[in-house]
CSV table of N, CA and C in Angstrom, one decimal:
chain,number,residue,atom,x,y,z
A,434,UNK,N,0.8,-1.2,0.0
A,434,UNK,CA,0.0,0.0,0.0
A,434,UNK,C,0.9,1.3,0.0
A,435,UNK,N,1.9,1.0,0.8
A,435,UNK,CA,2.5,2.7,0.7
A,435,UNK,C,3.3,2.8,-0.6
A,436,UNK,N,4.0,1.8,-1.5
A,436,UNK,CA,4.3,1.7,-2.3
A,436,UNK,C,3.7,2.1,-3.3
A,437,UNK,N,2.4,2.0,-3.6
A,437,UNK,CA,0.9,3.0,-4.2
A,437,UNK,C,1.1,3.9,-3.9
A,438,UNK,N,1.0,4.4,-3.3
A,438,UNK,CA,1.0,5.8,-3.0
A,438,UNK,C,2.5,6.4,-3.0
A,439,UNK,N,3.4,5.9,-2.9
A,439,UNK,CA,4.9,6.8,-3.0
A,439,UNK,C,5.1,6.7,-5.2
A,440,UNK,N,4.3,5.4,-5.6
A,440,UNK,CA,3.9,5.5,-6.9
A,440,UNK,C,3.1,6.5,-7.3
A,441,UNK,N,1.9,7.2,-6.6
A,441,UNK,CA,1.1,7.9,-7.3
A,441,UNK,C,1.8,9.3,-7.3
A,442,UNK,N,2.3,9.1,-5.5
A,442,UNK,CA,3.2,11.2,-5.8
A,442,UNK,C,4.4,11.2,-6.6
A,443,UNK,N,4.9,10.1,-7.3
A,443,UNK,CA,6.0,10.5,-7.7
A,443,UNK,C,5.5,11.6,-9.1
A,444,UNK,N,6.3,12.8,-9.1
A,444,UNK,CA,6.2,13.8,-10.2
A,444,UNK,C,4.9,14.7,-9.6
A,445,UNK,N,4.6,14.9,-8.4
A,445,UNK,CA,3.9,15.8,-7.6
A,445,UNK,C,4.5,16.8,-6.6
A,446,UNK,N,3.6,17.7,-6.4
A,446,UNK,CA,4.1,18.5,-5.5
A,446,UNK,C,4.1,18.0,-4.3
A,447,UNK,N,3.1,17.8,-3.7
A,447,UNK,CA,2.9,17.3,-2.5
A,447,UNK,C,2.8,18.3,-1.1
A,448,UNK,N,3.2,18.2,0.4
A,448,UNK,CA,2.9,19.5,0.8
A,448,UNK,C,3.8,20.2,1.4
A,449,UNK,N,3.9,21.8,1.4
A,449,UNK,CA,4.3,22.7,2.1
A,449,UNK,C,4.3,23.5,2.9
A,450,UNK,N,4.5,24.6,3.6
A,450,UNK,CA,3.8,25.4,4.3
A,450,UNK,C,2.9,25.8,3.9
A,451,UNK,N,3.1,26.4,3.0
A,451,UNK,CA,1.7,27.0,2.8
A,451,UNK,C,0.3,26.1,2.4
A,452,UNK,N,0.3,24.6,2.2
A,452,UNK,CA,-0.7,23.7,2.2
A,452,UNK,C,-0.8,23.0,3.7
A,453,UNK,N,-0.2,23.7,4.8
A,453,UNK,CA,-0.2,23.4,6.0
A,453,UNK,C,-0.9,24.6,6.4
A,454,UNK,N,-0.8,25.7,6.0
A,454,UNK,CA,-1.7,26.8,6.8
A,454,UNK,C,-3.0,26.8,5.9
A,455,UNK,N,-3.3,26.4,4.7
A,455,UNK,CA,-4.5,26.2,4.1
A,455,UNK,C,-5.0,24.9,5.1
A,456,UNK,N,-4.6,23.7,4.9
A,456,UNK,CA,-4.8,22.7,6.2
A,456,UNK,C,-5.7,23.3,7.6
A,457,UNK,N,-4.7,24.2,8.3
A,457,UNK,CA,-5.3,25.0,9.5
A,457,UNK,C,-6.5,25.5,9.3
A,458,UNK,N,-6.3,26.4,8.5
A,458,UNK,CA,-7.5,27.4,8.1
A,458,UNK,C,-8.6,26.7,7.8
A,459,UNK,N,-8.6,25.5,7.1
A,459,UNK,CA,-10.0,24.6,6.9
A,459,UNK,C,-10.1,23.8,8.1
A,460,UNK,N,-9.1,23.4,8.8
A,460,UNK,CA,-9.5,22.7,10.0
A,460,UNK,C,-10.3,23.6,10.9
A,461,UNK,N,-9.6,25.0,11.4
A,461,UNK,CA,-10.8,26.0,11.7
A,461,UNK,C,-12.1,26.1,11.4
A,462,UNK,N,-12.0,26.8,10.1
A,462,UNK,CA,-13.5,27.2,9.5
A,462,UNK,C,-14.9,25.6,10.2
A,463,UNK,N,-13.6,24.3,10.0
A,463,UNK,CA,-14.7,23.4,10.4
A,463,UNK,C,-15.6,23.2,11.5
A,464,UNK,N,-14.2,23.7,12.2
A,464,UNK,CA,-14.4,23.4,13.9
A,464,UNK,C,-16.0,24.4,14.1
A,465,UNK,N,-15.7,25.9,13.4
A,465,UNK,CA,-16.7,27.1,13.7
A,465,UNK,C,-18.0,26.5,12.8
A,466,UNK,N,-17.9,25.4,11.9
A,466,UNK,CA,-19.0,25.5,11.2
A,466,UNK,C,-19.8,24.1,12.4
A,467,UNK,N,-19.4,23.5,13.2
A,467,UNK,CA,-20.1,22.7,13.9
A,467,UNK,C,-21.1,23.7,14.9
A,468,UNK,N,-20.4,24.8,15.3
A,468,UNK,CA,-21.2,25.6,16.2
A,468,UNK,C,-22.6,25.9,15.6
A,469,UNK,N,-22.8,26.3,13.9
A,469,UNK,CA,-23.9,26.5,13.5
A,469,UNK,C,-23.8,27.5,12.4
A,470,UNK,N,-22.1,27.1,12.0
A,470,UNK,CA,-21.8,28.5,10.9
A,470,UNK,C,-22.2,27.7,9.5
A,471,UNK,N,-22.6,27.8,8.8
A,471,UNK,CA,-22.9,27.1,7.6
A,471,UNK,C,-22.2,27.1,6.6
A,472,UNK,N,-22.0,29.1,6.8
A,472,UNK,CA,-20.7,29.4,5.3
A,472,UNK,C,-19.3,29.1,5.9
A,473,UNK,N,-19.4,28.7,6.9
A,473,UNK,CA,-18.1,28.2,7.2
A,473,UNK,C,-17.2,26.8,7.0
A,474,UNK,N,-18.5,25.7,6.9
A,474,UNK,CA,-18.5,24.7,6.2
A,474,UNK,C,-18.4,24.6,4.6
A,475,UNK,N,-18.5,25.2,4.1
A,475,UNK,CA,-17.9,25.8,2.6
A,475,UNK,C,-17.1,26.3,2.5
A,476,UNK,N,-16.3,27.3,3.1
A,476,UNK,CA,-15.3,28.1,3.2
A,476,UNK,C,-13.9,26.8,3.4
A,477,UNK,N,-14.6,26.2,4.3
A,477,UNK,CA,-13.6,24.8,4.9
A,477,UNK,C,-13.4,23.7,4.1
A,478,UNK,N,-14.4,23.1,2.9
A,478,UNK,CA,-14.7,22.7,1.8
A,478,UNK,C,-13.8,23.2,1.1
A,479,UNK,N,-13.8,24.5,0.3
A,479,UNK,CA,-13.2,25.4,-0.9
A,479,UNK,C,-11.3,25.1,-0.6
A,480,UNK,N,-11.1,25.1,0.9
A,480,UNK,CA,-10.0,25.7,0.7
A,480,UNK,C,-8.9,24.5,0.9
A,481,UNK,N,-9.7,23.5,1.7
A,481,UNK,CA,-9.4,22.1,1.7
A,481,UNK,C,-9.1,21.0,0.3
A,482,UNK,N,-9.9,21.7,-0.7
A,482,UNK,CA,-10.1,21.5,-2.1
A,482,UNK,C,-8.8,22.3,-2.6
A,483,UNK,N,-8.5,23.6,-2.6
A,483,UNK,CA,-7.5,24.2,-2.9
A,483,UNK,C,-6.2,23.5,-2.5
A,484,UNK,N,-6.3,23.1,-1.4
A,484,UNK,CA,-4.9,22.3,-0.5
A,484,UNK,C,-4.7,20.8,-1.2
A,485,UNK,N,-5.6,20.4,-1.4
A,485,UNK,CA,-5.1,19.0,-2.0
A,485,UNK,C,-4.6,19.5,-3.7
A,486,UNK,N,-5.7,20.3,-4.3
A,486,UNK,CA,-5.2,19.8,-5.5
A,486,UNK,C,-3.8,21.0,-5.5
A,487,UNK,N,-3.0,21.9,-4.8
A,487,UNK,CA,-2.0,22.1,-4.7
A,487,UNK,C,-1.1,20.9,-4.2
A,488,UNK,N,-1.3,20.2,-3.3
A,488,UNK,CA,-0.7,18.6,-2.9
A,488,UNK,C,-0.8,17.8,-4.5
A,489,UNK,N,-1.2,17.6,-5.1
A,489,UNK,CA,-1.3,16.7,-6.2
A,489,UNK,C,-1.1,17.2,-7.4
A,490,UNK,N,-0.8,18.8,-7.3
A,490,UNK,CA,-0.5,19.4,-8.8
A,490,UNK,C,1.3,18.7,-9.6
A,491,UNK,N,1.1,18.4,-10.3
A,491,UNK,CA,2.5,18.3,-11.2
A,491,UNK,C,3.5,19.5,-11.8
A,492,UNK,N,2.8,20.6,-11.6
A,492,UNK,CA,3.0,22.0,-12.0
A,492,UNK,C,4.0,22.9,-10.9
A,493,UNK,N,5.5,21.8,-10.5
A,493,UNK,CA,6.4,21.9,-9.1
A,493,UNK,C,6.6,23.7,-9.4
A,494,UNK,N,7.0,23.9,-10.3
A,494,UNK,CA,7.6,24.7,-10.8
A,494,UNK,C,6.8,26.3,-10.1
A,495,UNK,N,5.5,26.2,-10.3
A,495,UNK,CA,4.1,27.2,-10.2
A,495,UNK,C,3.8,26.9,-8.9
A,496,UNK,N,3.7,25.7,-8.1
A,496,UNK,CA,3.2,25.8,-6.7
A,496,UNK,C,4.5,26.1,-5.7
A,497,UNK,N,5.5,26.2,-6.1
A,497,UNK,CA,6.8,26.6,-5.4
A,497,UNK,C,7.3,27.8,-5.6
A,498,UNK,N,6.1,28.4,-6.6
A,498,UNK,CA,6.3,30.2,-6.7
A,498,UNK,C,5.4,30.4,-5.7
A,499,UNK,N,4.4,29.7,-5.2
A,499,UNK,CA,3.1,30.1,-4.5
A,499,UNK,C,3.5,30.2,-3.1
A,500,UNK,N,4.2,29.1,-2.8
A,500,UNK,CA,4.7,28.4,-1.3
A,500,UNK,C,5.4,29.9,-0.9
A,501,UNK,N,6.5,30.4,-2.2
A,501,UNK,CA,7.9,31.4,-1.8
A,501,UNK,C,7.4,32.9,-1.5
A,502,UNK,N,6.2,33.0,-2.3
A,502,UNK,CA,5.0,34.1,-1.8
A,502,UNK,C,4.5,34.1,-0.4
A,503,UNK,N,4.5,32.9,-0.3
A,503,UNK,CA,3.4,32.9,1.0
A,503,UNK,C,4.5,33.0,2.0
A,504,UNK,N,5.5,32.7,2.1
A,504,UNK,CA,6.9,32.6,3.0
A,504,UNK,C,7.3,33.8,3.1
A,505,UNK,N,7.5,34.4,1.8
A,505,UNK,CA,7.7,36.4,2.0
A,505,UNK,C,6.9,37.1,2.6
A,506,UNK,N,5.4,37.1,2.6
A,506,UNK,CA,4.6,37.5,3.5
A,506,UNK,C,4.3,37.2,4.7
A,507,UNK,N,4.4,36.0,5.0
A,507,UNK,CA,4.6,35.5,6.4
A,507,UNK,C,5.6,35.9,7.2
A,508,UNK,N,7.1,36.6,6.4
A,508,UNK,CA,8.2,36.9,7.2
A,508,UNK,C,7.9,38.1,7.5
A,509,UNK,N,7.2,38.4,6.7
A,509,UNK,CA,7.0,40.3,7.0
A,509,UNK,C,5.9,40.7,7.9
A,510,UNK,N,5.3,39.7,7.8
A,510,UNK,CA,4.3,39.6,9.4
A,510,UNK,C,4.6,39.6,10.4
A,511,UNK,N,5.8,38.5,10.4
A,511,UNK,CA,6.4,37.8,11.7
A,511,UNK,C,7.5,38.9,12.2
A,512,UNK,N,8.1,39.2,11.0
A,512,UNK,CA,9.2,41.1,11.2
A,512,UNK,C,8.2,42.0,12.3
A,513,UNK,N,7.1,42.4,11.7
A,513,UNK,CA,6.6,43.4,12.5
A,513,UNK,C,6.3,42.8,14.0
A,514,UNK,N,5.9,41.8,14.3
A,514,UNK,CA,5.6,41.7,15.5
A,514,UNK,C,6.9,41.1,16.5
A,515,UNK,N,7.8,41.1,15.7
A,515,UNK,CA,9.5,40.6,16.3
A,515,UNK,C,9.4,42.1,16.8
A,516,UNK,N,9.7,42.7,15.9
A,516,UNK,CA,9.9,44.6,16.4
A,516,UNK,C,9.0,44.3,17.5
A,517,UNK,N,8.0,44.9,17.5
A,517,UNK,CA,7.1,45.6,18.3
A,517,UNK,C,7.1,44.6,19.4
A,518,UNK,N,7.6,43.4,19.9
A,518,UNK,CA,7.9,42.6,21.1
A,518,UNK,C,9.2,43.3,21.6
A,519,UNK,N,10.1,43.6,20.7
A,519,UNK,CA,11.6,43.8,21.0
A,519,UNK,C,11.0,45.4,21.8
A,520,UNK,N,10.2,46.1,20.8
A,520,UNK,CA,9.7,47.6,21.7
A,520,UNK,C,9.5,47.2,23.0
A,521,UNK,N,8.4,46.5,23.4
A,521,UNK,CA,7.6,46.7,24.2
A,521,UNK,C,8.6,45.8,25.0
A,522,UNK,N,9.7,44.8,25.2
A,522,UNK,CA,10.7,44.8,25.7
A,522,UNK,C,11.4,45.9,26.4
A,523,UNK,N,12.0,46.5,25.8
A,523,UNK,CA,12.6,47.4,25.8
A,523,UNK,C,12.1,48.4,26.8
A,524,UNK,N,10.7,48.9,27.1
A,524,UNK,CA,9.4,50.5,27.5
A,524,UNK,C,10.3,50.5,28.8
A,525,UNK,N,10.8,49.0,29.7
A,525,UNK,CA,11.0,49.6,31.4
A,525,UNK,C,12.2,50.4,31.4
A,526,UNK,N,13.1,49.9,30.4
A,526,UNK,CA,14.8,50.9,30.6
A,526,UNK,C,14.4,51.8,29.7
A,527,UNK,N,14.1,52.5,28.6
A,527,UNK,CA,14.0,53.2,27.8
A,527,UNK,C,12.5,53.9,27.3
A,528,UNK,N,12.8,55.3,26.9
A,528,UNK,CA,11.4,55.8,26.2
A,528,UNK,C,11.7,55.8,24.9
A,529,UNK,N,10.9,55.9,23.9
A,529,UNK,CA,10.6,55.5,22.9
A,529,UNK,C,9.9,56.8,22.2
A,530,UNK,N,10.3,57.9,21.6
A,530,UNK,CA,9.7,58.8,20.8
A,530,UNK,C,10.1,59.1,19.7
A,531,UNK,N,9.6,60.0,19.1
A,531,UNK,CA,9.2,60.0,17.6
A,531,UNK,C,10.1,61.7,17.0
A,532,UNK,N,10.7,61.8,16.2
A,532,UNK,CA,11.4,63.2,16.5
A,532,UNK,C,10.3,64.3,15.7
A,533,UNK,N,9.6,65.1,15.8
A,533,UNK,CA,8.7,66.2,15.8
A,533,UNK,C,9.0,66.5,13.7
A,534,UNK,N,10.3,66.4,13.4
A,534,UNK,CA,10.5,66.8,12.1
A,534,UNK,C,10.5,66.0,11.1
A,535,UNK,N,11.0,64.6,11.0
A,535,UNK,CA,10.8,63.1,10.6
A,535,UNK,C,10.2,62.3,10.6
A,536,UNK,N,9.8,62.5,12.6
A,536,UNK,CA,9.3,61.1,12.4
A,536,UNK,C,9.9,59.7,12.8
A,537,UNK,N,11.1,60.3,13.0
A,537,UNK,CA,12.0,59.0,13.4
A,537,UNK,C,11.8,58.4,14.4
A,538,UNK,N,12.1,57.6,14.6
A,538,UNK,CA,11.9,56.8,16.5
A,538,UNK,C,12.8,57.0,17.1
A,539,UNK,N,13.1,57.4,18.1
A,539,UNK,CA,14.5,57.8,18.9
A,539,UNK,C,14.4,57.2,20.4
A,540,UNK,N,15.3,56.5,20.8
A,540,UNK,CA,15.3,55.3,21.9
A,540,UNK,C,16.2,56.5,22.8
A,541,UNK,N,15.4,56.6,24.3
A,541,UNK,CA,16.3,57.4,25.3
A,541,UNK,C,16.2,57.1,26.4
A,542,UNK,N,17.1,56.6,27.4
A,542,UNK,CA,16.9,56.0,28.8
A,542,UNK,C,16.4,56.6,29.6
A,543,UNK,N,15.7,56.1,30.7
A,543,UNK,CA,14.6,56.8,31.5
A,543,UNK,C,15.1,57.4,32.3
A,544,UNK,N,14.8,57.8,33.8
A,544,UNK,CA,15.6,58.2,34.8
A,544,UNK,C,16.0,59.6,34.2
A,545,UNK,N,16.7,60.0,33.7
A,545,UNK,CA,17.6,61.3,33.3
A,545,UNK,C,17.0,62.4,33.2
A,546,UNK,N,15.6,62.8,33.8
A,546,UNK,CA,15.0,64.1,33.9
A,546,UNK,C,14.7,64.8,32.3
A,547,UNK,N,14.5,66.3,32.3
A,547,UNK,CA,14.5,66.8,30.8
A,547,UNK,C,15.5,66.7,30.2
A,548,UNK,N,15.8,66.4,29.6
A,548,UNK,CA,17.0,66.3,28.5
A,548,UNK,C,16.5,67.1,27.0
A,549,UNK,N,17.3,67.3,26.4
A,549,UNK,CA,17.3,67.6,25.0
A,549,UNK,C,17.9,66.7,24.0
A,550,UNK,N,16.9,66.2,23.2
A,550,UNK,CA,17.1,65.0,22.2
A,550,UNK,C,17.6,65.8,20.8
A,551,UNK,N,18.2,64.9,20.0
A,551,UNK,CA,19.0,65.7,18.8
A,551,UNK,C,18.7,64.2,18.2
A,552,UNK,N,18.2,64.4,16.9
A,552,UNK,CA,17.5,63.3,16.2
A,552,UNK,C,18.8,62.9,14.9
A,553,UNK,N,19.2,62.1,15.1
A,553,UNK,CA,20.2,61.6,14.1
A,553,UNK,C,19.8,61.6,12.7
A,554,UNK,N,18.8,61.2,12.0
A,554,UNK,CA,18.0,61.5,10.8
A,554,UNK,C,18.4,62.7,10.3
A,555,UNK,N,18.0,63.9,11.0
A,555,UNK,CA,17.5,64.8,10.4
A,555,UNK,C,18.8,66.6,11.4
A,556,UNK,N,18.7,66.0,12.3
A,556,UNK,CA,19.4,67.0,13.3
A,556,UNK,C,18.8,67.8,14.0
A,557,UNK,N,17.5,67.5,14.1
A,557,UNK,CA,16.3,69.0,14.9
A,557,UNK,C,16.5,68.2,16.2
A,558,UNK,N,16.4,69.2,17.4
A,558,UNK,CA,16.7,69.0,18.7
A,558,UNK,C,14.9,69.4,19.2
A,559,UNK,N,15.0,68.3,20.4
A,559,UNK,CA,13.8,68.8,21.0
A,559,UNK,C,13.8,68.7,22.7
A,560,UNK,N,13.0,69.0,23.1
A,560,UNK,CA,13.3,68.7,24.7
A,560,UNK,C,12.0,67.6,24.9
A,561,UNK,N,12.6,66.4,25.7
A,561,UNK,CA,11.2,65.9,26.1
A,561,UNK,C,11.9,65.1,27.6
A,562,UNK,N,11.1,64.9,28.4
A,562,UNK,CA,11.4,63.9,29.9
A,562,UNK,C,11.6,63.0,29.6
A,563,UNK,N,12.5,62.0,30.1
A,563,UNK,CA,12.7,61.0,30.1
A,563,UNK,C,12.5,60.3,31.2
């Protein structure tokens, strides 16, 4: 039997991340469609249907442009929220402001009373508490 089947995928895509997060996504929609969601059981249908015949396309070349899409987006998602953890890390030693002319984010340790900030970008100075 497995020999069947390692015969059928040969010359297939078969799966990757991104036929793993379609996977999720329909195992979700399912779970919500037991509650009493209906279009969600079709939603779970459609995309589960999308995930296999990506699993069984022969077309390596086109579903491995799809996968490398879905990988670039996902990093740039995963970027932003790396930052904004590393911020909000960061808020007990340091303040976090924005320079009045740019726009820039300027990192300044706390404790040190008013100070005068000088924004590296651009060079406008401003006074704020730290």
């Amino acid at each position: 039997m497995r020999e069947k089947l390692q015969r059928f995928m040969w010359g297939r895509y078969g799966n990757d991340n991104l036929n793993q997060f379609l996977l999720s996504v329909a195992f979700v929609a399912l779970i919500i469609s037991f509650f009493g969601g209906g279009l969600f059981y079709f939603v779970a249908t459609i995309v589960m249907g999308v995930a296999y015949f990506r699993m069984f396309s022969r077309n390596i070349s086109k579903r491995s442009a799809e996968n490398q899409q879905y990988l670039k987006q996902r990093m740039k998602i995963r970027g932003i929220f790396s930052k904004k953890k590393k911020e909000w890390g960061q808020l007990k030693q340091y303040h976090i402001y924005r320079c009045p002319n740019c726009r820039q984010k300027i990192r300044v340790p706390r404790g040190r009373g008013r100070i005068a900030i000088s924004c590296r970008k651009c060079g406008n100075e401003f006074v704020k508490k730290s």
